[in-house]
mmCIF file of C-alpha atoms and ligand atoms in Angstrom:
data_model
loop_
_atom_site.group_PDB
_atom_site.id
_atom_site.type_symbol
_atom_site.label_atom_id
_atom_site.label_comp_id
_atom_site.label_asym_id
_atom_site.label_seq_id
_atom_site.Cartn_x
_atom_site.Cartn_y
_atom_site.Cartn_z
ATOM 1 C CA MET A 28 26.881 87.783 -9.234
ATOM 2 C CA ARG A 29 24.008 85.322 -9.213
ATOM 3 C CA ASN A 30 20.496 86.494 -9.971
ATOM 4 C CA LYS A 31 18.065 86.912 -7.099
ATOM 5 C CA ILE A 32 14.378 86.031 -7.081
ATOM 6 C CA SER A 33 12.236 86.890 -4.091
ATOM 7 C CA ILE A 34 8.992 85.023 -3.647
ATOM 8 C CA ILE A 35 6.348 86.776 -1.583
ATOM 9 C CA GLY A 36 3.962 84.227 -0.075
ATOM 10 C CA ALA A 37 5.524 80.947 1.041
ATOM 11 C CA GLY A 38 2.347 78.920 0.559
ATOM 12 C CA HIS A 39 1.738 76.143 -1.946
ATOM 13 C CA VAL A 40 2.534 78.145 -5.078
ATOM 14 C CA GLY A 41 5.392 80.165 -3.579
ATOM 15 C CA ALA A 42 7.220 77.220 -2.017
ATOM 16 C CA THR A 43 6.791 75.113 -5.154
ATOM 17 C CA ALA A 44 8.156 77.979 -7.270
ATOM 18 C CA ALA A 45 11.231 77.933 -5.025
ATOM 19 C CA LEU A 46 11.552 74.204 -5.686
ATOM 20 C CA TRP A 47 11.428 74.700 -9.492
ATOM 21 C CA ILE A 48 14.023 77.484 -9.215
ATOM 22 C CA MET A 49 16.270 75.217 -7.177
ATOM 23 C CA ALA A 50 15.852 72.333 -9.618
ATOM 24 C CA ARG A 51 16.827 74.633 -12.494
ATOM 25 C CA ASN A 52 19.691 76.324 -10.613
ATOM 26 C CA LEU A 53 18.129 79.550 -11.820
ATOM 27 C CA ALA A 54 18.785 82.103 -9.072
ATOM 28 C CA ASP A 55 19.185 82.662 -5.346
ATOM 29 C CA VAL A 56 15.797 82.598 -3.653
ATOM 30 C CA VAL A 57 14.336 84.603 -0.783
ATOM 31 C CA LEU A 58 11.056 83.155 0.443
ATOM 32 C CA LEU A 59 8.982 85.655 2.438
ATOM 33 C CA ASP A 60 5.670 85.302 4.239
ATOM 34 C CA VAL A 61 3.723 87.156 6.938
ATOM 35 C CA VAL A 62 3.425 83.984 8.991
ATOM 36 C CA GLU A 63 6.436 83.553 11.230
ATOM 37 C CA GLY A 64 8.288 80.277 10.893
ATOM 38 C CA VAL A 65 6.736 79.168 7.613
ATOM 39 C CA PRO A 66 9.267 80.690 5.188
ATOM 40 C CA GLN A 67 12.131 79.849 7.541
ATOM 41 C CA GLY A 68 11.058 76.203 7.842
ATOM 42 C CA LYS A 69 10.435 75.758 4.120
ATOM 43 C CA ALA A 70 13.741 77.428 3.230
ATOM 44 C CA LEU A 71 15.567 75.119 5.614
ATOM 45 C CA ASP A 72 13.884 72.101 4.032
ATOM 46 C CA LEU A 73 14.873 73.340 0.536
ATOM 47 C CA ARG A 74 18.461 73.957 1.661
ATOM 48 C CA GLN A 75 18.679 70.371 2.826
ATOM 49 C CA ALA A 76 17.645 69.269 -0.686
ATOM 50 C CA LEU A 77 20.365 71.299 -2.446
ATOM 51 C CA PRO A 78 23.071 68.608 -2.436
ATOM 52 C CA ILE A 79 20.579 66.008 -3.649
ATOM 53 C CA ALA A 80 19.279 68.296 -6.397
ATOM 54 C CA HIS A 81 22.852 69.265 -7.389
ATOM 55 C CA SER A 82 21.867 72.879 -6.938
ATOM 56 C CA GLY A 83 24.151 75.652 -5.801
ATOM 57 C CA ILE A 84 21.586 78.376 -5.181
ATOM 58 C CA ARG A 85 21.203 80.188 -1.867
ATOM 59 C CA VAL A 86 17.775 79.881 -0.198
ATOM 60 C CA THR A 87 16.644 82.224 2.585
ATOM 61 C CA GLY A 88 13.355 82.200 4.494
ATOM 62 C CA THR A 89 12.252 85.402 6.183
ATOM 63 C CA ASN A 90 9.493 87.720 7.372
ATOM 64 C CA ASP A 91 11.672 90.771 6.740
ATOM 65 C CA TYR A 92 11.544 92.607 3.403
ATOM 66 C CA ALA A 93 15.096 93.876 3.939
ATOM 67 C CA GLU A 94 16.242 90.372 2.891
ATOM 68 C CA THR A 95 14.544 90.841 -0.479
ATOM 69 C CA ALA A 96 16.613 93.955 -1.288
ATOM 70 C CA ASN A 97 17.847 94.295 -4.858
ATOM 71 C CA SER A 98 15.933 91.344 -6.242
ATOM 72 C CA ASP A 99 16.031 90.986 -10.014
ATOM 73 C CA ILE A 100 12.587 89.417 -10.052
ATOM 74 C CA VAL A 101 9.852 89.308 -7.423
ATOM 75 C CA LEU A 102 7.187 86.610 -7.733
ATOM 76 C CA ILE A 103 4.075 87.657 -5.857
ATOM 77 C CA THR A 104 2.070 84.645 -4.720
ATOM 78 C CA ALA A 105 0.689 86.113 -1.494
ATOM 79 C CA GLY A 106 -3.045 85.944 -1.061
ATOM 80 C CA LEU A 107 -6.009 83.698 -0.560
ATOM 81 C CA PRO A 108 -6.384 80.855 -3.048
ATOM 82 C CA VAL A 109 -9.701 80.109 -4.769
ATOM 83 C CA LYS A 110 -11.670 77.961 -2.303
ATOM 84 C CA PRO A 111 -15.179 76.563 -2.196
ATOM 85 C CA GLY A 112 -17.398 79.004 -0.308
ATOM 86 C CA LEU A 113 -15.164 82.018 -0.972
ATOM 87 C CA SER A 114 -16.960 84.459 -3.251
ATOM 88 C CA ARG A 115 -15.097 85.981 -6.234
ATOM 89 C CA ASP A 116 -15.742 89.416 -4.715
ATOM 90 C CA ASP A 117 -14.245 88.480 -1.336
ATOM 91 C CA LEU A 118 -11.220 87.022 -3.084
ATOM 92 C CA LEU A 119 -10.858 90.207 -5.129
ATOM 93 C CA ARG A 120 -11.100 92.597 -2.187
ATOM 94 C CA THR A 121 -8.985 90.560 0.236
ATOM 95 C CA ASN A 122 -6.217 89.894 -2.254
ATOM 96 C CA PHE A 123 -6.220 93.536 -3.342
ATOM 97 C CA LYS A 124 -5.468 94.533 0.267
ATOM 98 C CA ILE A 125 -2.678 91.954 0.413
ATOM 99 C CA ILE A 126 -1.203 93.018 -2.952
ATOM 100 C CA SER A 127 -1.289 96.676 -1.879
ATOM 101 C CA ASP A 128 0.681 95.855 1.261
ATOM 102 C CA VAL A 129 3.133 93.600 -0.560
ATOM 103 C CA VAL A 130 3.822 95.867 -3.548
ATOM 104 C CA ALA A 131 4.600 98.897 -1.355
ATOM 105 C CA LYS A 132 7.192 96.905 0.579
ATOM 106 C CA VAL A 133 8.657 95.134 -2.456
ATOM 107 C CA ILE A 134 9.310 98.321 -4.426
ATOM 108 C CA ALA A 135 10.879 100.046 -1.419
ATOM 109 C CA TYR A 136 13.620 97.392 -1.357
ATOM 110 C CA SER A 137 13.805 96.385 -5.027
ATOM 111 C CA PRO A 138 13.009 99.470 -7.098
ATOM 112 C CA GLU A 139 14.650 98.010 -10.198
ATOM 113 C CA SER A 140 12.974 94.602 -10.041
ATOM 114 C CA ILE A 141 10.565 92.979 -12.459
ATOM 115 C CA LEU A 142 7.306 91.853 -10.839
ATOM 116 C CA ILE A 143 5.581 88.619 -11.809
ATOM 117 C CA ILE A 144 2.138 88.431 -10.250
ATOM 118 C CA VAL A 145 0.562 85.043 -9.540
ATOM 119 C CA SER A 146 -2.152 85.956 -6.985
ATOM 120 C CA ASN A 147 -5.757 85.764 -8.155
ATOM 121 C CA PRO A 148 -7.871 87.153 -9.684
ATOM 122 C CA LEU A 149 -4.775 87.306 -11.838
ATOM 123 C CA ASP A 150 -5.383 90.078 -14.344
ATOM 124 C CA ALA A 151 -6.925 92.449 -11.789
ATOM 125 C CA MET A 152 -4.070 91.808 -9.337
ATOM 126 C CA THR A 153 -1.542 92.435 -12.132
ATOM 127 C CA GLN A 154 -3.269 95.704 -12.910
ATOM 128 C CA ALA A 155 -3.282 96.616 -9.208
ATOM 129 C CA ALA A 156 0.460 95.905 -8.985
ATOM 130 C CA TYR A 157 1.085 97.929 -12.150
ATOM 131 C CA ARG A 158 -0.784 100.957 -10.798
ATOM 132 C CA LEU A 159 0.529 100.721 -7.225
ATOM 133 C CA SER A 160 4.174 100.148 -8.162
ATOM 134 C CA GLY A 161 4.420 103.037 -10.604
ATOM 135 C CA PHE A 162 6.727 100.742 -12.627
ATOM 136 C CA ASN A 163 6.549 100.915 -16.397
ATOM 137 C CA ARG A 164 4.477 98.170 -17.962
ATOM 138 C CA GLU A 165 7.563 96.298 -19.119
ATOM 139 C CA ARG A 166 8.270 95.400 -15.473
ATOM 140 C CA VAL A 167 4.862 94.153 -14.316
ATOM 141 C CA LEU A 168 3.612 90.871 -15.754
ATOM 142 C CA GLY A 169 0.984 88.366 -14.685
ATOM 143 C CA ALA A 170 1.347 84.578 -14.871
ATOM 144 C CA SER A 171 -1.706 83.523 -16.844
ATOM 145 C CA GLY A 172 -1.440 82.243 -20.414
ATOM 146 C CA VAL A 173 1.541 79.942 -19.901
ATOM 147 C CA LEU A 174 -0.581 77.851 -17.557
ATOM 148 C CA ASP A 175 -3.796 78.148 -19.576
ATOM 149 C CA THR A 176 -1.908 77.120 -22.728
ATOM 150 C CA ALA A 177 -0.228 74.214 -20.931
ATOM 151 C CA ARG A 178 -3.604 72.984 -19.695
ATOM 152 C CA PHE A 179 -5.149 73.170 -23.173
ATOM 153 C CA CYS A 180 -2.140 71.419 -24.771
ATOM 154 C CA GLY A 181 -2.246 68.746 -22.076
ATOM 155 C CA PHE A 182 -5.922 67.967 -22.712
ATOM 156 C CA ILE A 183 -5.322 67.831 -26.481
ATOM 157 C CA ALA A 184 -2.345 65.478 -26.063
ATOM 158 C CA ALA A 185 -4.358 63.172 -23.803
ATOM 159 C CA GLU A 186 -7.304 63.109 -26.233
ATOM 160 C CA LEU A 187 -5.134 62.360 -29.277
ATOM 161 C CA LYS A 188 -2.664 60.149 -27.382
ATOM 162 C CA VAL A 189 0.295 62.165 -28.637
ATOM 163 C CA ASN A 190 3.319 63.612 -26.910
ATOM 164 C CA VAL A 191 2.437 66.923 -25.305
ATOM 165 C CA GLU A 192 5.642 68.415 -26.769
ATOM 166 C CA ASP A 193 4.117 68.072 -30.240
ATOM 167 C CA VAL A 194 1.108 70.208 -29.340
ATOM 168 C CA ARG A 195 1.387 73.959 -29.889
ATOM 169 C CA SER A 196 -1.250 76.485 -28.969
ATOM 170 C CA THR A 197 -1.837 80.028 -27.806
ATOM 171 C CA VAL A 198 -4.375 80.924 -25.136
ATOM 172 C CA LEU A 199 -5.106 84.621 -24.716
ATOM 173 C CA GLY A 200 -7.425 86.575 -22.454
ATOM 174 C CA ALA A 201 -8.193 86.812 -18.762
ATOM 175 C CA HIS A 202 -6.826 83.943 -16.704
ATOM 176 C CA GLY A 203 -9.415 81.353 -15.669
ATOM 177 C CA VAL A 204 -12.859 81.100 -17.158
ATOM 178 C CA ALA A 205 -12.540 84.038 -19.601
ATOM 179 C CA ILE A 206 -9.670 82.526 -21.604
ATOM 180 C CA VAL A 207 -9.580 82.835 -25.399
ATOM 181 C CA PRO A 208 -7.889 79.765 -26.926
ATOM 182 C CA LEU A 209 -6.821 80.330 -30.527
ATOM 183 C CA VAL A 210 -7.972 77.112 -32.162
ATOM 184 C CA ARG A 211 -6.748 78.068 -35.628
ATOM 185 C CA ALA A 212 -3.259 78.573 -34.178
ATOM 186 C CA THR A 213 -3.310 75.156 -32.490
ATOM 187 C CA THR A 214 -1.321 72.406 -34.173
ATOM 188 C CA VAL A 215 -0.127 68.883 -33.457
ATOM 189 C CA ALA A 216 3.272 68.302 -35.079
ATOM 190 C CA GLY A 217 2.320 71.041 -37.519
ATOM 191 C CA VAL A 218 -1.131 69.651 -38.367
ATOM 192 C CA PRO A 219 -4.011 72.040 -37.574
ATOM 193 C CA LEU A 220 -6.121 70.773 -34.665
ATOM 194 C CA SER A 221 -9.310 71.275 -36.694
ATOM 195 C CA ARG A 222 -8.140 68.472 -39.039
ATOM 196 C CA LEU A 223 -7.675 66.083 -36.123
ATOM 197 C CA LEU A 224 -10.729 66.674 -33.935
ATOM 198 C CA SER A 225 -14.345 67.646 -34.496
ATOM 199 C CA ALA A 226 -15.532 71.115 -33.490
ATOM 200 C CA GLU A 227 -17.534 69.476 -30.647
ATOM 201 C CA ARG A 228 -14.491 67.693 -29.224
ATOM 202 C CA ILE A 229 -12.382 70.848 -29.468
ATOM 203 C CA GLU A 230 -15.072 72.794 -27.618
ATOM 204 C CA ALA A 231 -15.197 70.093 -24.931
ATOM 205 C CA LEU A 232 -11.426 70.411 -24.435
ATOM 206 C CA ILE A 233 -11.741 74.191 -24.203
ATOM 207 C CA GLN A 234 -14.346 73.753 -21.469
ATOM 208 C CA LEU A 235 -12.028 71.354 -19.627
ATOM 209 C CA THR A 236 -9.307 73.995 -19.856
ATOM 210 C CA ARG A 237 -11.633 76.682 -18.472
ATOM 211 C CA ARG A 238 -12.438 74.423 -15.538
ATOM 212 C CA GLY A 239 -8.816 73.234 -15.210
ATOM 213 C CA GLY A 240 -8.183 75.120 -11.976
ATOM 214 C CA GLY A 241 -11.696 74.595 -10.571
ATOM 215 C CA GLU A 242 -11.465 70.812 -10.920
ATOM 216 C CA ILE A 243 -8.311 70.802 -8.819
ATOM 217 C CA VAL A 244 -9.990 72.890 -6.106
ATOM 218 C CA LYS A 245 -12.883 70.388 -6.085
ATOM 219 C CA HIS A 246 -10.432 67.575 -5.317
ATOM 220 C CA LEU A 247 -8.236 69.420 -2.846
ATOM 221 C CA ARG A 248 -11.123 71.290 -1.161
ATOM 222 C CA ASN A 249 -8.937 73.662 0.850
ATOM 223 C CA ALA A 250 -6.209 74.422 -1.646
ATOM 224 C CA SER A 251 -5.764 75.138 -5.336
ATOM 225 C CA ALA A 252 -3.342 74.213 -8.107
ATOM 226 C CA ALA A 253 0.308 74.804 -7.330
ATOM 227 C CA TYR A 254 2.687 72.632 -9.382
ATOM 228 C CA ALA A 255 1.690 73.866 -12.835
ATOM 229 C CA PRO A 256 1.073 77.511 -11.832
ATOM 230 C CA SER A 257 4.456 77.792 -10.137
ATOM 231 C CA ALA A 258 6.176 76.095 -13.084
ATOM 232 C CA ALA A 259 4.551 78.668 -15.381
ATOM 233 C CA ALA A 260 5.712 81.633 -13.295
ATOM 234 C CA VAL A 261 9.248 80.228 -13.096
ATOM 235 C CA LEU A 262 9.332 79.737 -16.878
ATOM 236 C CA MET A 263 8.545 83.444 -17.244
ATOM 237 C CA ALA A 264 11.299 84.325 -14.758
ATOM 238 C CA GLU A 265 13.732 82.088 -16.618
ATOM 239 C CA ALA A 266 12.941 83.730 -19.972
ATOM 240 C CA ILE A 267 13.646 87.130 -18.405
ATOM 241 C CA LEU A 268 16.831 86.172 -16.562
ATOM 242 C CA ASN A 269 18.237 84.329 -19.581
ATOM 243 C CA ASP A 270 17.126 87.136 -21.924
ATOM 244 C CA SER A 271 15.724 84.326 -24.052
ATOM 245 C CA LYS A 272 13.261 86.399 -26.150
ATOM 246 C CA GLN A 273 10.772 83.554 -25.745
ATOM 247 C CA ILE A 274 7.196 84.475 -26.631
ATOM 248 C CA LEU A 275 4.927 83.475 -23.774
ATOM 249 C CA CYS A 276 1.323 84.433 -23.102
ATOM 250 C CA CYS A 277 1.311 86.684 -20.021
ATOM 251 C CA SER A 278 -0.962 89.284 -18.555
ATOM 252 C CA ALA A 279 0.357 92.705 -19.555
ATOM 253 C CA TYR A 280 -1.010 96.233 -19.445
ATOM 254 C CA LEU A 281 -2.396 96.966 -22.891
ATOM 255 C CA GLU A 282 -2.269 100.417 -24.412
ATOM 256 C CA GLY A 283 -4.339 99.889 -27.529
ATOM 257 C CA GLU A 284 -2.897 96.536 -28.599
ATOM 258 C CA TYR A 285 -5.646 94.088 -29.567
ATOM 259 C CA ASP A 286 -8.031 97.076 -29.394
ATOM 260 C CA VAL A 287 -7.795 97.038 -25.603
ATOM 261 C CA ASP A 288 -6.653 100.182 -23.846
ATOM 262 C CA GLY A 289 -5.880 100.631 -20.155
ATOM 263 C CA CYS A 290 -6.360 97.039 -19.010
ATOM 264 C CA CYS A 291 -4.185 94.039 -18.108
ATOM 265 C CA LEU A 292 -4.940 90.996 -20.226
ATOM 266 C CA GLY A 293 -3.239 87.818 -21.424
ATOM 267 C CA VAL A 294 -1.453 88.344 -24.737
ATOM 268 C CA PRO A 295 1.683 86.914 -26.380
ATOM 269 C CA CYS A 296 4.683 88.713 -24.918
ATOM 270 C CA ARG A 297 8.306 88.505 -25.978
ATOM 271 C CA LEU A 298 10.241 88.256 -22.719
ATOM 272 C CA GLY A 299 13.843 89.310 -22.278
ATOM 273 C CA ALA A 300 16.174 91.087 -19.871
ATOM 274 C CA ALA A 301 13.928 94.151 -19.760
ATOM 275 C CA GLY A 302 10.850 92.081 -18.937
ATOM 276 C CA LEU A 303 8.142 92.648 -21.518
ATOM 277 C CA GLU A 304 10.010 93.520 -24.699
ATOM 278 C CA LYS A 305 7.189 93.372 -27.217
ATOM 279 C CA ILE A 306 3.526 92.497 -27.404
ATOM 280 C CA VAL A 307 3.164 90.277 -30.439
ATOM 281 C CA ASP A 308 0.237 91.111 -32.714
ATOM 282 C CA LEU A 309 -1.456 87.915 -33.900
ATOM 283 C CA GLN A 310 -4.067 89.596 -36.140
ATOM 284 C CA LEU A 311 -7.154 87.991 -34.638
ATOM 285 C CA ALA A 312 -10.175 86.833 -36.594
ATOM 286 C CA ALA A 313 -13.461 88.630 -35.833
ATOM 287 C CA GLY A 314 -14.778 85.934 -33.458
ATOM 288 C CA GLU A 315 -11.492 85.787 -31.548
ATOM 289 C CA SER A 316 -11.372 89.542 -31.275
ATOM 290 C CA SER A 317 -14.897 89.799 -29.869
ATOM 291 C CA ALA A 318 -14.149 87.026 -27.354
ATOM 292 C CA LEU A 319 -11.075 88.969 -26.244
ATOM 293 C CA GLN A 320 -13.164 92.125 -25.798
ATOM 294 C CA LEU A 321 -15.550 90.187 -23.524
ATOM 295 C CA SER A 322 -12.573 88.915 -21.584
ATOM 296 C CA ALA A 323 -11.251 92.477 -21.193
ATOM 297 C CA ALA A 324 -14.681 93.615 -19.991
ATOM 298 C CA ALA A 325 -14.571 90.983 -17.227
ATOM 299 C CA VAL A 326 -11.172 92.269 -16.066
ATOM 300 C CA ARG A 327 -12.319 95.907 -16.269
ATOM 301 C CA ALA A 328 -15.302 95.091 -14.051
ATOM 302 C CA GLN A 329 -13.010 93.611 -11.405
ATOM 303 C CA CYS A 330 -10.596 96.521 -11.640
ATOM 304 C CA GLY A 331 -13.551 98.874 -11.219
ATOM 305 C CA VAL A 332 -14.508 97.209 -7.917
ATOM 306 C CA ILE A 333 -11.035 97.804 -6.455
ATOM 307 C CA GLY A 334 -10.508 101.137 -8.216
ATOM 308 C CA VAL A 335 -7.333 100.381 -10.184
HETATM 309 N N1 NAD B 403 -2.070 82.711 -11.691
HETATM 310 C C1 NAD B 403 -2.291 81.424 -11.530
HETATM 311 O O1 NAD B 403 -2.262 80.666 -12.484
HETATM 312 C C2 NAD B 403 -2.569 80.866 -10.161
HETATM 313 C C3 NAD B 403 -2.654 79.481 -9.966
HETATM 314 C C4 NAD B 403 -2.810 78.980 -8.672
HETATM 315 C C5 NAD B 403 -2.947 79.869 -7.609
HETATM 316 N N2 NAD B 403 -2.925 81.212 -7.853
HETATM 317 C C6 NAD B 403 -3.077 82.170 -6.764
HETATM 318 O O2 NAD B 403 -1.848 82.286 -6.047
HETATM 319 C C7 NAD B 403 -2.139 82.700 -4.704
HETATM 320 C C8 NAD B 403 -1.439 81.770 -3.728
HETATM 321 O O3 NAD B 403 -1.978 80.463 -3.805
HETATM 322 P P1 NAD B 403 -1.465 79.318 -2.811
HETATM 323 O O4 NAD B 403 -2.130 78.087 -3.217
HETATM 324 O O5 NAD B 403 0.016 79.370 -2.705
HETATM 325 O O6 NAD B 403 -2.089 79.849 -1.435
HETATM 326 P P2 NAD B 403 -1.553 79.527 0.040
HETATM 327 O O7 NAD B 403 -2.640 79.877 0.981
HETATM 328 O O8 NAD B 403 -0.947 78.184 0.098
HETATM 329 O O9 NAD B 403 -0.355 80.595 0.219
HETATM 330 C C9 NAD B 403 -0.550 81.984 0.267
HETATM 331 C C10 NAD B 403 0.483 82.542 1.224
HETATM 332 O O10 NAD B 403 0.401 83.974 1.207
HETATM 333 C C11 NAD B 403 0.720 84.398 2.513
HETATM 334 N N3 NAD B 403 0.307 85.789 2.730
HETATM 335 C C12 NAD B 403 -0.930 86.265 2.957
HETATM 336 N N4 NAD B 403 -0.888 87.603 3.117
HETATM 337 C C13 NAD B 403 0.403 87.976 2.959
HETATM 338 C C14 NAD B 403 1.077 89.216 3.001
HETATM 339 N N5 NAD B 403 0.424 90.368 3.240
HETATM 340 N N6 NAD B 403 2.407 89.218 2.832
HETATM 341 C C15 NAD B 403 3.093 88.076 2.592
HETATM 342 N N7 NAD B 403 2.507 86.856 2.540
HETATM 343 C C16 NAD B 403 1.170 86.813 2.720
HETATM 344 C C17 NAD B 403 -0.006 83.404 3.418
HETATM 345 O O11 NAD B 403 0.505 83.429 4.745
HETATM 346 C C18 NAD B 403 0.259 82.099 2.688
HETATM 347 O O12 NAD B 403 1.407 81.426 3.173
HETATM 348 C C19 NAD B 403 -3.659 82.687 -4.582
HETATM 349 O O13 NAD B 403 -4.177 83.991 -4.770
HETATM 350 C C20 NAD B 403 -4.100 81.796 -5.718
HETATM 351 O O14 NAD B 403 -5.413 82.027 -6.144
HETATM 352 C C21 NAD B 403 -2.737 81.698 -9.097
#
């Protein structure tokens, strides 16, 4: 039997995730949205691309959660995107309502699934999904650090004019502005970044990474990033479905790891068939550790507002 991924929210991120899944022949896809016609139309469009993409997956568009039954993975991308004029608090409260509605319906039909949360604010929404689902923490992950790391590596590669594949890094912490890039663990073809760039240039690239999503919103005005975020979420799904044991930075519910207890935060996670198989301990330096505590405090404040 083929694997099944349901995507809740057939907007920019959700539909593009379906496209990545199709391109990789990863799993059958059910695209679901509250708006009638949107998931059906996008699914039809994707189905017409299958022969061209040499993909044999099944794609369904629906407004009915019954179609999502027995999904292996559910990607949750429903919710408002970051937009100019929308306050962080409004985003938090509105998306919490949406996540509450979505999670209740998802778990009723797919009680054994693994949830990958994409909706923002990412770490707070992951924590909300963790609490509301009642799933163990192994089955609720947030798509955060894969994208933040990709952005940082991309800026480094552009600055040094090297192939992005040669750049390795790890970006921990809350998704968005409270990221914690581990500079000492960042290398270019094995050479530490600190030997290749000045501290000022590295800091400038970190700031670019922090603003990576915001810059895109400035250009698009009424939409936010979709290609890279959906690629990141699909990479996580792929690691789980293929039981690849790949270590990817994801938001996970911490129970004392990294001196953070009772809070979802981006950390290196070994992903496999069970979802989160292990949180990898990187033994942070003092400065990194205090930055991560600040990042956790930002997530805790958001979780406090929505009571999760
Ligand atoms: N984690 C990340 O790295 C990352 C990156 C980009 C975007 N995001 C977030 O992903 C979310 C989606 O972004 P987008 O650009 O696709 O937005 P979008 O507006 O294009 O799509 C969101 C979709 O969710 C649907 N929706 C709303 N309420 C719903 C509900 N109750 N049930 C089912 N569907 C519902 C809407 O109808 C819409 O089609 C946003 O919260 C955004 O901030 C996260």
